Short mmCIF file of C-alpha atoms in Angstrom, two decimals:
data_model
loop_
_atom_site.label_atom_id
_atom_site.label_comp_id
_atom_site.label_asym_id
_atom_site.label_seq_id
_atom_site.Cartn_x
_atom_site.Cartn_y
_atom_site.Cartn_z
CA MET A 587 -131.02 -7.15 46.24
CA SER A 588 -132.19 -10.59 46.99
CA MET A 589 -132.10 -12.16 50.16
CA TYR A 590 -129.50 -15.09 50.80
CA GLU A 591 -128.89 -17.21 53.86
CA LEU A 592 -125.37 -18.80 54.03
CA ASN A 593 -124.46 -21.82 56.00
CA PHE A 594 -121.16 -22.57 57.06
CA ASP A 595 -120.12 -25.54 59.35
CA ILE A 596 -116.33 -24.68 60.40
CA LYS A 597 -114.20 -27.51 62.37
CA ASN A 598 -111.15 -27.26 64.17
CA ASN A 599 -109.56 -30.77 63.40
CA THR A 600 -106.76 -29.97 65.69
CA SER A 601 -106.11 -29.91 69.53
CA ASN A 602 -105.45 -26.05 69.54
CA THR A 603 -107.14 -22.83 69.35
CA ILE A 604 -106.66 -21.12 65.85
CA SER A 605 -107.11 -17.60 64.97
CA MET A 606 -109.62 -17.74 62.40
CA ASN A 607 -109.82 -15.27 59.41
CA ILE A 608 -112.54 -16.15 57.39
CA LEU A 609 -115.28 -14.64 54.61
CA GLY A 610 -112.44 -12.50 53.26
CA GLY A 611 -111.91 -12.53 49.41
CA VAL A 612 -109.16 -14.52 47.84
CA VAL A 613 -106.43 -11.59 48.35
CA TYR A 614 -106.61 -12.55 52.24
CA SER A 615 -104.19 -15.30 52.49
CA ASN A 616 -104.38 -15.56 56.34
CA ASP A 617 -107.63 -17.80 55.68
CA ILE A 618 -105.92 -21.19 56.83
CA SER A 619 -109.20 -23.18 56.40
CA ASN A 620 -109.46 -26.32 54.12
CA GLN A 621 -105.49 -25.67 53.62
CA LEU A 622 -103.74 -29.16 53.66
CA THR A 623 -99.93 -28.29 53.53
CA SER A 624 -98.65 -27.92 57.09
CA TYR A 625 -95.28 -26.41 58.30
CA THR A 626 -94.22 -27.52 61.89
CA TYR A 627 -91.20 -25.94 63.47
CA ASP A 628 -89.92 -28.02 66.38
CA PHE A 629 -88.44 -25.73 68.79
CA THR A 630 -86.27 -28.74 70.80
CA GLY A 631 -83.64 -27.10 72.88
CA PHE A 632 -84.69 -23.42 72.51
CA SER A 633 -85.13 -21.17 75.46
CA PHE A 634 -85.53 -17.25 75.43
CA LEU A 635 -82.70 -15.45 76.42
CA SER A 636 -82.68 -11.87 74.83
CA GLU A 637 -84.61 -12.28 71.97
CA ASP A 638 -86.51 -9.70 70.60
CA SER A 639 -87.45 -10.48 66.98
CA VAL A 640 -88.61 -12.91 64.76
CA SER A 641 -88.11 -13.42 60.71
CA ILE A 642 -89.36 -16.02 58.50
CA LEU A 643 -88.79 -16.70 55.01
CA TYR A 644 -91.83 -17.33 52.68
CA ARG A 645 -92.55 -17.19 49.03
CA PRO A 646 -95.89 -17.69 46.69
CA ILE A 647 -96.21 -21.20 45.68
CA GLY A 648 -94.96 -21.63 42.06
CA THR A 649 -92.62 -18.94 42.43
CA ASN A 650 -88.86 -18.74 42.70
CA ASN A 651 -87.78 -16.36 45.62
CA PHE A 652 -88.35 -16.26 49.02
CA ALA A 653 -89.08 -12.87 50.34
CA PHE A 654 -88.44 -12.18 54.14
CA PHE A 655 -90.81 -10.94 57.06
CA SER A 656 -89.59 -9.37 60.15
CA ALA A 657 -91.45 -8.09 63.34
CA PRO A 658 -90.37 -7.47 66.97
CA ILE A 659 -91.66 -9.98 69.82
CA PHE A 660 -93.21 -8.06 72.79
CA ALA A 661 -92.54 -10.78 75.64
CA GLN A 662 -90.13 -13.71 74.75
CA THR A 663 -93.07 -16.58 74.70
CA PHE A 664 -93.73 -19.14 71.69
CA GLN A 665 -97.52 -17.06 71.92
CA ALA A 666 -95.28 -13.63 71.48
CA VAL A 667 -93.79 -15.48 68.41
CA VAL A 668 -96.96 -16.39 66.99
CA SER A 669 -98.38 -13.17 67.41
CA ALA A 670 -95.35 -11.60 65.65
CA LEU A 671 -95.71 -13.95 62.72
CA ASN A 672 -99.42 -13.70 62.52
CA SER A 673 -99.02 -9.68 62.05
CA SER A 674 -97.40 -10.80 58.47
CA ASN A 675 -101.41 -11.92 57.47
CA LEU A 676 -99.32 -14.56 55.27
CA GLY A 677 -101.24 -17.31 57.33
CA SER A 678 -102.46 -18.25 60.70
CA PHE A 679 -99.91 -19.39 63.08
CA TYR A 680 -100.73 -21.29 66.57
CA THR A 681 -98.49 -22.57 69.12
CA TYR A 682 -98.65 -25.88 71.02
CA GLN A 683 -96.63 -28.18 73.28
CA SER A 684 -96.29 -31.78 73.06
CA GLY A 685 -94.00 -34.19 74.80
CA GLY A 686 -92.26 -31.25 76.60
CA VAL A 687 -91.36 -29.73 73.06
CA ASN A 688 -92.70 -26.22 71.63
CA TYR A 689 -94.19 -26.10 68.07
CA ILE A 690 -95.29 -23.76 66.03
CA GLN A 691 -97.27 -24.75 63.12
CA SER A 692 -99.50 -23.16 60.09
CA TYR A 693 -101.31 -24.45 57.14
CA SER A 694 -101.28 -22.85 53.77
CA ASP A 695 -101.39 -24.13 50.18
CA ARG A 696 -100.60 -20.43 48.88
CA TYR A 697 -97.58 -20.23 50.61
CA GLU A 698 -94.52 -21.80 51.09
CA PHE A 699 -92.92 -21.06 54.18
CA ALA A 700 -88.91 -21.63 55.39
CA THR A 701 -86.88 -20.79 57.75
CA ILE A 702 -87.93 -19.13 61.09
CA ASP A 703 -85.07 -16.92 63.02
CA ILE A 704 -85.52 -16.10 66.66
CA TYR A 705 -83.15 -13.49 67.37
CA ASP A 706 -81.96 -10.41 69.19
CA GLY A 707 -82.13 -7.55 67.38
CA ALA A 708 -78.81 -5.97 68.18
CA PRO A 709 -76.30 -8.17 66.14
CA ALA A 710 -77.11 -7.63 62.63
CA ILE A 711 -75.10 -10.38 61.34
CA SER A 712 -73.97 -13.92 62.04
CA TRP A 713 -72.03 -16.58 60.34
CA THR A 714 -70.61 -19.91 60.11
CA MET A 715 -67.26 -21.07 59.39
CA TYR A 716 -67.00 -24.21 57.31
CA ASP A 717 -63.80 -26.02 57.84
CA TYR A 718 -62.93 -28.82 55.24
CA ALA A 719 -59.65 -30.03 56.78
CA THR A 720 -60.75 -33.23 58.12
CA GLN A 721 -62.20 -34.47 54.54
CA SER A 722 -60.40 -36.88 52.88
CA GLY A 723 -57.98 -35.87 50.18
CA ILE A 724 -57.45 -32.58 51.31
CA THR A 725 -54.78 -31.08 52.94
CA GLU A 726 -55.40 -27.79 53.43
CA THR A 727 -57.87 -25.71 55.21
CA LEU A 728 -60.63 -23.83 53.79
CA GLU A 729 -62.76 -21.48 55.40
CA ILE A 730 -65.88 -20.10 53.93
CA SER A 731 -67.69 -17.51 55.82
CA TYR A 732 -71.52 -17.67 55.53
CA ILE A 733 -73.01 -14.41 56.40
CA LYS A 734 -76.70 -14.64 57.13
CA LEU A 735 -77.86 -10.94 57.24
CA LEU A 736 -80.71 -9.77 59.36
CA PRO A 737 -82.32 -6.63 60.10
CA PRO A 738 -81.91 -3.58 60.28
CA PRO A 739 -82.16 -2.72 56.63
CA PRO A 740 -79.39 -2.46 54.31
CA PHE A 741 -75.80 -1.05 55.27
CA THR A 742 -72.25 -1.45 54.63
CA TYR A 743 -70.46 -4.43 55.79
CA THR A 744 -66.72 -4.66 55.77
CA PHE A 745 -65.14 -8.05 56.12
CA THR A 746 -61.65 -8.72 57.50
CA MET A 747 -59.64 -11.94 56.73
CA GLN A 748 -57.15 -12.92 59.20
CA ASN A 749 -54.71 -15.59 57.62
CA GLY A 750 -57.78 -17.40 56.66
CA ILE A 751 -57.25 -18.82 52.96
CA ASP A 752 -54.56 -19.62 51.39
CA LYS A 753 -55.75 -22.74 49.69
CA VAL A 754 -58.77 -23.92 48.56
CA ALA A 755 -60.23 -27.20 46.68
CA SER A 756 -62.73 -27.06 44.12
CA GLU A 757 -64.37 -30.05 44.81
CA ASP A 758 -65.22 -28.74 48.34
CA MET A 759 -67.09 -25.47 47.36
CA PRO A 760 -70.80 -25.61 47.30
CA ALA A 761 -72.35 -26.39 44.01
CA TYR A 762 -74.27 -23.03 43.72
CA VAL A 763 -71.21 -20.89 44.01
CA THR A 764 -69.62 -20.74 40.29
CA SER A 765 -67.82 -18.24 38.44
CA ALA A 766 -65.14 -18.25 36.31
CA THR A 767 -63.34 -15.67 38.57
CA THR A 768 -62.85 -18.29 41.10
CA THR A 769 -61.11 -21.08 39.67
CA MET A 770 -59.74 -23.49 42.59
CA ASN A 771 -56.90 -25.82 42.49
CA THR A 772 -56.02 -28.32 45.23
CA GLY A 773 -52.95 -28.55 47.41
CA ILE A 774 -51.15 -25.52 45.63
CA ALA A 775 -49.50 -22.78 46.95
CA GLU A 776 -51.14 -19.63 46.18
CA PRO A 777 -49.20 -16.55 45.65
CA THR A 778 -52.23 -14.37 45.55
CA LEU A 779 -55.90 -14.90 46.21
CA THR A 780 -58.96 -13.49 45.22
CA LEU A 781 -61.49 -12.95 47.50
CA SER A 782 -65.02 -13.14 45.99
CA VAL A 783 -68.36 -12.10 47.36
CA TYR A 784 -71.51 -13.56 46.30
CA LYS A 785 -74.94 -12.73 47.44
CA ILE A 786 -77.21 -15.71 47.28
CA GLN A 787 -80.48 -16.91 48.34
CA LYS A 788 -80.39 -18.19 51.97
CA VAL A 789 -82.51 -21.15 51.58
CA ASN A 790 -81.95 -23.08 48.21
CA GLY A 791 -79.04 -21.18 46.82
CA ALA A 792 -80.08 -21.15 43.56
CA ILE A 793 -79.14 -17.56 42.72
CA ALA A 794 -75.29 -16.66 42.96
CA THR A 795 -75.14 -13.23 42.22
CA PHE A 796 -71.73 -11.58 42.10
CA VAL A 797 -71.24 -8.57 44.70
CA ASN A 798 -67.00 -7.55 45.08
CA SER A 799 -63.80 -9.12 44.74
CA ALA A 800 -60.56 -8.04 46.51
CA SER A 801 -56.82 -9.33 46.06
CA VAL A 802 -55.45 -10.92 48.79
CA PRO A 803 -51.50 -11.57 49.32
CA PRO A 804 -50.62 -14.75 50.98
CA ALA A 805 -51.48 -14.32 54.54
CA THR A 806 -52.21 -10.80 54.78
CA PRO A 807 -55.19 -9.63 56.69
CA THR A 808 -57.49 -8.25 54.26
CA SER A 809 -60.54 -6.18 53.91
CA ILE A 810 -63.14 -6.15 51.31
CA THR A 811 -66.73 -4.17 51.49
CA PHE A 812 -69.60 -4.91 50.15
CA PRO A 813 -73.23 -3.95 50.45
CA VAL A 814 -75.57 -6.46 52.25
CA SER A 815 -79.41 -6.50 51.44
CA GLN A 816 -82.20 -7.41 53.81
CA GLY A 817 -83.29 -10.92 53.68
CA TYR A 818 -80.09 -12.49 51.75
CA ALA A 819 -77.20 -14.39 52.50
CA TYR A 820 -73.42 -13.72 51.41
CA ILE A 821 -70.89 -16.15 51.16
CA ILE A 822 -67.46 -14.89 50.82
CA GLN A 823 -65.12 -17.39 48.81
CA GLY A 824 -61.39 -17.47 48.44
CA GLY A 825 -59.38 -18.83 45.23
CA THR A 826 -56.96 -18.09 42.69
CA PRO A 827 -57.50 -15.54 39.85
CA MET B 490 -79.26 -17.01 67.07
CA PRO B 491 -81.40 -19.94 66.53
CA SER B 492 -82.90 -21.19 63.21
CA PHE B 493 -85.75 -23.64 62.69
CA ASN B 494 -86.49 -25.01 59.38
CA PRO B 495 -90.28 -26.54 58.83
CA THR B 496 -91.28 -29.88 58.36
CA ILE B 497 -93.48 -29.79 55.57
CA LEU B 498 -96.29 -32.67 55.26
CA ILE B 499 -99.03 -32.69 52.88
CA ASN B 500 -102.26 -33.90 55.13
CA THR B 501 -105.51 -35.37 53.56
CA THR B 502 -107.26 -33.53 56.48
CA PRO B 503 -107.16 -29.42 56.99
CA ALA B 504 -106.46 -28.02 60.28
CA VAL B 505 -109.99 -26.08 59.86
CA SER B 506 -112.41 -27.26 57.36
CA ILE B 507 -115.18 -24.94 56.01
CA THR B 508 -118.28 -26.92 54.20
CA THR B 509 -121.36 -25.10 53.26
CA ALA B 510 -124.89 -26.37 53.24
CA ASN B 511 -125.20 -25.76 49.42
CA PRO B 512 -123.33 -28.90 48.08
CA ASN B 513 -123.06 -26.98 44.74
CA LEU B 514 -121.04 -24.23 46.35
CA THR B 515 -117.64 -24.77 48.12
CA TYR B 516 -116.52 -22.37 50.97
CA ASP B 517 -113.41 -21.60 48.33
CA MET B 518 -116.08 -20.76 45.51
CA PHE B 519 -117.57 -18.70 47.47
CA ARG B 520 -114.21 -16.86 48.36
CA GLU B 521 -113.41 -16.38 44.87
CA SER B 522 -117.11 -14.76 44.00
CA LEU B 523 -116.79 -12.22 46.79
CA GLY B 524 -116.16 -9.00 44.85
CA ASP B 525 -118.65 -10.08 41.99
CA TYR B 526 -121.35 -10.80 44.71
CA ALA B 527 -121.57 -8.59 47.89
CA TYR B 528 -123.49 -9.71 51.13
CA GLU B 529 -124.57 -7.05 53.65
CA VAL B 530 -124.89 -9.30 56.61
CA ASP B 531 -128.44 -8.66 58.65
CA VAL B 532 -128.20 -11.48 61.18
CA TYR B 533 -125.18 -13.35 62.29
CA TYR B 534 -125.98 -16.32 64.01
CA VAL B 535 -123.43 -18.79 65.78
CA SER B 536 -124.08 -21.89 67.51
CA ALA B 537 -121.19 -24.03 68.97
CA GLN B 538 -120.40 -27.18 70.92
CA SER B 539 -119.39 -25.33 74.13
CA ILE B 540 -120.42 -22.23 75.43
CA ASN B 541 -116.99 -21.18 75.66
CA GLN B 542 -116.72 -21.05 72.11
CA VAL B 543 -119.71 -18.93 71.73
CA MET B 544 -118.53 -16.22 74.41
CA GLY B 545 -115.70 -15.18 72.68
CA VAL B 546 -115.49 -11.91 70.62
CA ALA B 547 -115.76 -12.07 66.80
CA GLN B 548 -114.46 -9.28 64.73
CA TYR B 549 -115.50 -7.80 61.46
CA ASN B 550 -112.57 -6.44 59.69
CA TYR B 551 -112.66 -3.99 56.70
CA LEU B 552 -110.96 -1.46 54.54
CA ASN B 553 -112.78 1.71 54.49
CA ALA B 554 -112.88 3.81 51.67
CA ASP B 555 -109.33 5.37 52.51
CA GLY B 556 -107.80 2.00 52.55
CA MET B 557 -107.26 2.02 56.21
CA GLN B 558 -108.11 -1.05 58.15
CA ARG B 559 -111.03 -0.81 60.44
CA TYR B 560 -113.02 -3.17 62.70
CA ILE B 561 -116.49 -3.74 64.63
CA SER B 562 -116.60 -6.15 67.39
CA LEU B 563 -119.38 -8.26 67.83
CA THR B 564 -119.46 -9.06 71.52
CA PRO B 565 -121.89 -11.49 72.77
CA VAL B 566 -124.52 -10.77 75.22
CA LEU B 567 -125.38 -13.91 76.78
CA ASP B 568 -128.06 -14.61 79.45
CA PRO B 569 -126.37 -16.54 82.47
CA ASN B 570 -128.71 -19.15 82.86
CA GLN B 571 -128.40 -19.69 78.94
CA PHE B 572 -128.67 -23.63 77.80
CA GLN B 573 -127.78 -23.40 74.30
CA ALA B 574 -124.38 -22.72 73.11
CA ALA B 575 -125.55 -20.24 70.53
CA VAL B 576 -125.59 -16.48 69.82
CA TYR B 577 -127.36 -14.34 67.71
CA TYR B 578 -126.11 -10.84 66.44
CA ASP B 579 -128.75 -8.54 64.54
CA THR B 580 -126.21 -6.84 62.41
CA LYS B 581 -128.83 -4.82 60.33
CA TYR B 582 -127.42 -1.49 60.99
CA ALA B 583 -123.71 -2.47 61.52
CA ASP B 584 -122.86 -2.33 57.88
CA ILE B 585 -121.44 -5.50 57.81
CA ILE B 586 -120.64 -6.06 54.28
CA LEU B 587 -118.71 -9.04 52.69
CA ASN B 588 -117.29 -7.85 49.53
CA GLY B 589 -113.90 -9.70 49.51
CA ASN B 590 -112.32 -6.60 51.14
CA SER B 591 -113.19 -7.53 54.44
CA GLN B 592 -113.01 -10.86 57.18
CA VAL B 593 -114.39 -12.16 60.19
CA SER B 594 -111.65 -12.91 62.93
CA PHE B 595 -112.18 -14.89 66.04
CA LYS B 596 -110.53 -17.72 67.81
CA LEU B 597 -111.61 -21.27 67.16
CA LEU B 598 -111.00 -23.81 70.39
CA PRO B 599 -109.64 -26.86 70.04
CA ASN B 600 -111.75 -29.84 68.40
CA GLU B 601 -114.44 -27.20 67.79
CA LEU B 602 -117.38 -27.40 65.26
CA ILE B 603 -119.25 -23.95 64.77
CA SER B 604 -122.40 -23.63 62.63
CA LEU B 605 -122.11 -20.27 61.17
CA THR B 606 -125.64 -18.89 59.76
CA LEU B 607 -125.86 -15.22 57.94
CA TYR B 608 -128.82 -14.05 56.67
CA THR B 609 -128.17 -11.54 54.29
CA LYS B 610 -128.97 -9.17 51.42
CA ARG B 611 -127.19 -9.98 48.17
CA ILE B 612 -126.25 -7.76 45.41
CA SER B 613 -124.39 -8.54 42.27
CA LYS B 614 -123.02 -6.66 38.83
CA GLN B 615 -126.53 -8.13 37.72
CA THR B 616 -128.53 -6.48 40.10
CA GLY B 617 -128.15 -3.20 38.10
CA MET B 618 -130.02 -4.66 35.13
CA GLU B 619 -132.85 -6.66 37.50
CA ALA B 620 -135.36 -3.91 36.68
CA PRO B 621 -137.80 -5.52 33.92
CA ASP B 622 -137.15 -2.93 31.09
CA ASN B 623 -133.47 -1.60 31.47
CA PHE B 624 -132.46 -2.60 28.33
CA GLN B 625 -135.50 -1.66 26.53
CA LYS B 626 -135.53 1.76 27.72
CA LEU B 627 -131.70 2.18 26.45
CA GLY B 628 -132.87 1.05 23.38
CA GLU B 629 -135.58 3.64 23.17
CA ALA B 630 -132.95 6.06 24.38
CA GLU B 631 -130.88 5.36 21.39
CA GLY B 632 -133.61 5.13 18.96
CA MET B 633 -133.27 1.35 18.32
CA PRO B 634 -136.13 -0.67 17.32
CA LYS B 635 -137.33 -3.23 20.24
CA LEU B 636 -134.91 -6.00 19.90
CA PHE B 637 -135.52 -7.44 23.30
CA GLY B 638 -137.04 -6.81 26.66
CA ASP B 639 -134.43 -7.46 29.17
CA TRP B 640 -130.96 -8.32 29.42
CA ASN B 641 -131.07 -11.98 29.87
CA GLU B 642 -133.88 -12.49 26.87
CA SER B 643 -133.16 -14.22 24.00
CA ILE B 644 -133.38 -11.91 20.59
#
């Protein structure tokens, strides 16, 4: 056993207090020292209401699939959000204010961070409706429900169509939704519609997995049931068989 | 339910830079060596630019044999008349061991520069072979001719 002296100079190059985790092995990814890639989240216009949870998508550099981390926040402050994110041990997040705007930032060359959601844990699902009616050359309305799943863990969701889709245009479909079962036609009245559900990656949409389909008579309320998994988004797409 | 996407930048300066006094050993190399090398810290010495920095509590976090997270707090005891922004911990009996399964955590204040010095005992996989005649004894036990005296000698 030999005596050994270790000397480290540690310099904070920012104007923010940073939670440091140092002298751990390479398995510890919450050590942000000497990391050059910054991830800055701008919270312009955001103020807390009843939010009690935060989630973040992340993936190790060089991998394809984003994973999902969520944690409760115990106060409606950005510092609480940072504490929740730091409990992931993915990095060391910190918050600061500049020009009246709140930011959360971290540095990591090991992980790529994507969307942060700050939400009230009560509603499990949110969705966005896309309306293509105003685009040139398209005379019919296309509605695609993009369901963004948030915790709690996997459950079954029932989606009910209410006279929503009756005609669709293929050129308006997102590029990542392709399937032989959902060939689209423009401007042609459809006697029957196939409603298809795809499980996709939320961020880049690179992977679309077919989940379920249902046959929909024109202008008839129809239900389709499909299992949903934590951390994935779902797209419901209408088309003719 | 608001969503926020990050602005990603590749910077030339990290948020926190750590350099070592040894030009042949970077901090990242040191981290990668943990596990192959383990350090038992006898002295933990920190000097900083501001007294507020050294007044903060540092925590030594480690995983015990059961895989449970444990920690030891390094709480400074400062002289109220102290002028130097420095603090010295005698950790000889605290079992602070840097082996890759442990970390030291603390708050680093804005624009702060601290110097951390650790006086350690280092062990490695070679340590068990450092007795002068281990291989010689091994050869004798196996009835082999004496080819070499120690592991680092050429035949």
